[in-house]
Amino acid sequence: MKTPPHEVLANDTTLLTFDGRVLELFGFGDAHRLHVRQEPRLEFGTGRQPTMAVTIGQPGVPRHYFPYAPERLDALRAFAVQLARGVAERPRL
């Protein structure tokens, strides 16, 4: 049974979706796609205007930065768990 894509708004203009294989980011004037083989993950900053980063490969190597609404942090963390699960369960070659 196929699960529906997971979606979350980071802020009023940035949408993240994950279908189990591809993380898509919308809201940058275009869309960005990262496959689970690239090992994407979300990292959350704090502060007055918190930002988050999408990294790939080694931890701390940012691919995309954008602000997130603090009231959406719980939903973003739940989304990050789904993404991490998809990366961990990706098929090995």
PDB file of C-alpha atoms in Angstrom:
ATOM      1  CA  MET A   1       0.000   0.000   0.000  1.00  0.00           C
ATOM      2  CA  LYS A   2       1.405   3.366  -0.999  1.00  0.00           C
ATOM      3  CA  THR A   3       1.403   6.079   1.631  1.00  0.00           C
ATOM      4  CA  PRO A   4       0.399   9.573   0.553  1.00  0.00           C
ATOM      5  CA  PRO A   5       3.068  12.249   0.326  1.00  0.00           C
ATOM      6  CA  HIS A   6       3.943  14.022   3.539  1.00  0.00           C
ATOM      7  CA  GLU A   7       3.635  17.815   3.347  1.00  0.00           C
ATOM      8  CA  VAL A   8       4.471  20.656   5.685  1.00  0.00           C
ATOM      9  CA  LEU A   9       4.647  24.425   5.414  1.00  0.00           C
ATOM     10  CA  ALA A  10       7.854  25.899   6.817  1.00  0.00           C
ATOM     11  CA  ASN A  11       6.465  29.410   6.508  1.00  0.00           C
ATOM     12  CA  ASP A  12       3.711  31.096   4.521  1.00  0.00           C
ATOM     13  CA  THR A  13       5.592  30.653   1.227  1.00  0.00           C
ATOM     14  CA  THR A  14       7.718  27.506   1.572  1.00  0.00           C
ATOM     15  CA  LEU A  15       6.240  24.015   1.198  1.00  0.00           C
ATOM     16  CA  LEU A  16       8.150  20.777   1.734  1.00  0.00           C
ATOM     17  CA  THR A  17       6.846  17.449   0.426  1.00  0.00           C
ATOM     18  CA  PHE A  18       8.217  13.928   0.724  1.00  0.00           C
ATOM     19  CA  ASP A  19       6.795  10.899  -1.084  1.00  0.00           C
ATOM     20  CA  GLY A  20       9.153   8.323   0.432  1.00  0.00           C
ATOM     21  CA  ARG A  21      11.807   8.754  -2.263  1.00  0.00           C
ATOM     22  CA  VAL A  22      12.073  12.446  -3.145  1.00  0.00           C
ATOM     23  CA  LEU A  23      12.121  15.556  -0.966  1.00  0.00           C
ATOM     24  CA  GLU A  24      10.730  18.547  -2.843  1.00  0.00           C
ATOM     25  CA  LEU A  25      11.019  22.173  -1.779  1.00  0.00           C
ATOM     26  CA  PHE A  26       8.672  24.772  -3.225  1.00  0.00           C
ATOM     27  CA  GLY A  27       8.837  28.498  -2.639  1.00  0.00           C
ATOM     28  CA  PHE A  28      12.200  29.583  -3.962  1.00  0.00           C
ATOM     29  CA  GLY A  29      10.895  30.836  -7.299  1.00  0.00           C
ATOM     30  CA  ASP A  30      11.328  27.268  -8.521  1.00  0.00           C
ATOM     31  CA  ALA A  31      11.297  23.763  -7.070  1.00  0.00           C
ATOM     32  CA  HIS A  32      14.197  21.736  -5.722  1.00  0.00           C
ATOM     33  CA  ARG A  33      14.252  17.946  -5.639  1.00  0.00           C
ATOM     34  CA  LEU A  34      16.543  15.759  -3.552  1.00  0.00           C
ATOM     35  CA  HIS A  35      16.471  11.957  -3.773  1.00  0.00           C
ATOM     36  CA  VAL A  36      16.865   9.808  -0.646  1.00  0.00           C
ATOM     37  CA  ARG A  37      20.178   8.526  -2.051  1.00  0.00           C
ATOM     38  CA  GLN A  38      21.512  12.067  -1.512  1.00  0.00           C
ATOM     39  CA  GLU A  39      20.680  11.594   2.188  1.00  0.00           C
ATOM     40  CA  PRO A  40      18.795  14.867   2.698  1.00  0.00           C
ATOM     41  CA  ARG A  41      18.018  15.925   6.259  1.00  0.00           C
ATOM     42  CA  LEU A  42      16.597  18.943   7.999  1.00  0.00           C
ATOM     43  CA  GLU A  43      18.494  20.971  10.599  1.00  0.00           C
ATOM     44  CA  PHE A  44      16.752  23.600  12.702  1.00  0.00           C
ATOM     45  CA  GLY A  45      18.276  26.802  14.026  1.00  0.00           C
ATOM     46  CA  THR A  46      16.890  28.949  16.795  1.00  0.00           C
ATOM     47  CA  GLY A  47      16.751  32.643  17.606  1.00  0.00           C
ATOM     48  CA  ARG A  48      14.517  35.606  16.924  1.00  0.00           C
ATOM     49  CA  GLN A  49      14.155  34.654  13.269  1.00  0.00           C
ATOM     50  CA  PRO A  50      14.819  30.911  13.167  1.00  0.00           C
ATOM     51  CA  THR A  51      16.069  29.335   9.978  1.00  0.00           C
ATOM     52  CA  MET A  52      16.346  25.766   8.855  1.00  0.00           C
ATOM     53  CA  ALA A  53      18.741  24.095   6.490  1.00  0.00           C
ATOM     54  CA  VAL A  54      18.385  21.162   4.167  1.00  0.00           C
ATOM     55  CA  THR A  55      21.693  19.320   4.093  1.00  0.00           C
ATOM     56  CA  ILE A  56      22.876  16.389   2.014  1.00  0.00           C
ATOM     57  CA  GLY A  57      25.733  13.961   2.453  1.00  0.00           C
ATOM     58  CA  GLN A  58      27.866  14.924   5.405  1.00  0.00           C
ATOM     59  CA  PRO A  59      26.221  16.716   8.349  1.00  0.00           C
ATOM     60  CA  GLY A  60      26.594  20.457   8.288  1.00  0.00           C
ATOM     61  CA  VAL A  61      26.952  20.784   4.502  1.00  0.00           C
ATOM     62  CA  PRO A  62      23.992  23.064   3.717  1.00  0.00           C
ATOM     63  CA  ARG A  63      22.130  22.829   0.465  1.00  0.00           C
ATOM     64  CA  HIS A  64      19.260  25.253   1.131  1.00  0.00           C
ATOM     65  CA  TYR A  65      18.494  27.734   3.931  1.00  0.00           C
ATOM     66  CA  PHE A  66      15.129  29.339   4.639  1.00  0.00           C
ATOM     67  CA  PRO A  67      13.201  30.747   7.601  1.00  0.00           C
ATOM     68  CA  TYR A  68      10.570  28.736   9.391  1.00  0.00           C
ATOM     69  CA  ALA A  69       7.645  29.883  11.501  1.00  0.00           C
ATOM     70  CA  PRO A  70       8.321  28.883  15.137  1.00  0.00           C
ATOM     71  CA  GLU A  71       4.713  27.740  15.608  1.00  0.00           C
ATOM     72  CA  ARG A  72       5.305  25.168  12.849  1.00  0.00           C
ATOM     73  CA  LEU A  73       8.378  23.622  14.468  1.00  0.00           C
ATOM     74  CA  ASP A  74       6.556  20.553  15.832  1.00  0.00           C
ATOM     75  CA  ALA A  75       5.118  19.746  12.399  1.00  0.00           C
ATOM     76  CA  LEU A  76       8.521  20.320  10.801  1.00  0.00           C
ATOM     77  CA  ARG A  77      10.198  17.978  13.288  1.00  0.00           C
ATOM     78  CA  ALA A  78       7.578  15.299  12.579  1.00  0.00           C
ATOM     79  CA  PHE A  79       8.235  15.775   8.852  1.00  0.00           C
ATOM     80  CA  ALA A  80      11.994  15.468   9.502  1.00  0.00           C
ATOM     81  CA  VAL A  81      11.354  12.103  11.207  1.00  0.00           C
ATOM     82  CA  GLN A  82       9.476  10.858   8.122  1.00  0.00           C
ATOM     83  CA  LEU A  83      12.320  12.052   5.900  1.00  0.00           C
ATOM     84  CA  ALA A  84      14.952  10.366   8.095  1.00  0.00           C
ATOM     85  CA  ARG A  85      12.943   7.134   8.003  1.00  0.00           C
ATOM     86  CA  GLY A  86      12.816   7.294   4.203  1.00  0.00           C
ATOM     87  CA  VAL A  87      16.574   7.845   3.990  1.00  0.00           C
ATOM     88  CA  ALA A  88      17.249   4.957   6.396  1.00  0.00           C
ATOM     89  CA  GLU A  89      14.931   2.599   4.494  1.00  0.00           C
ATOM     90  CA  ARG A  90      16.159   3.497   1.000  1.00  0.00           C
ATOM     91  CA  PRO A  91      17.045   0.533  -1.215  1.00  0.00           C
ATOM     92  CA  ARG A  92      20.746  -0.328  -1.270  1.00  0.00           C
ATOM     93  CA  LEU A  93      22.512  -1.084  -4.535  1.00  0.00           C
TER      94      LEU A  93
END
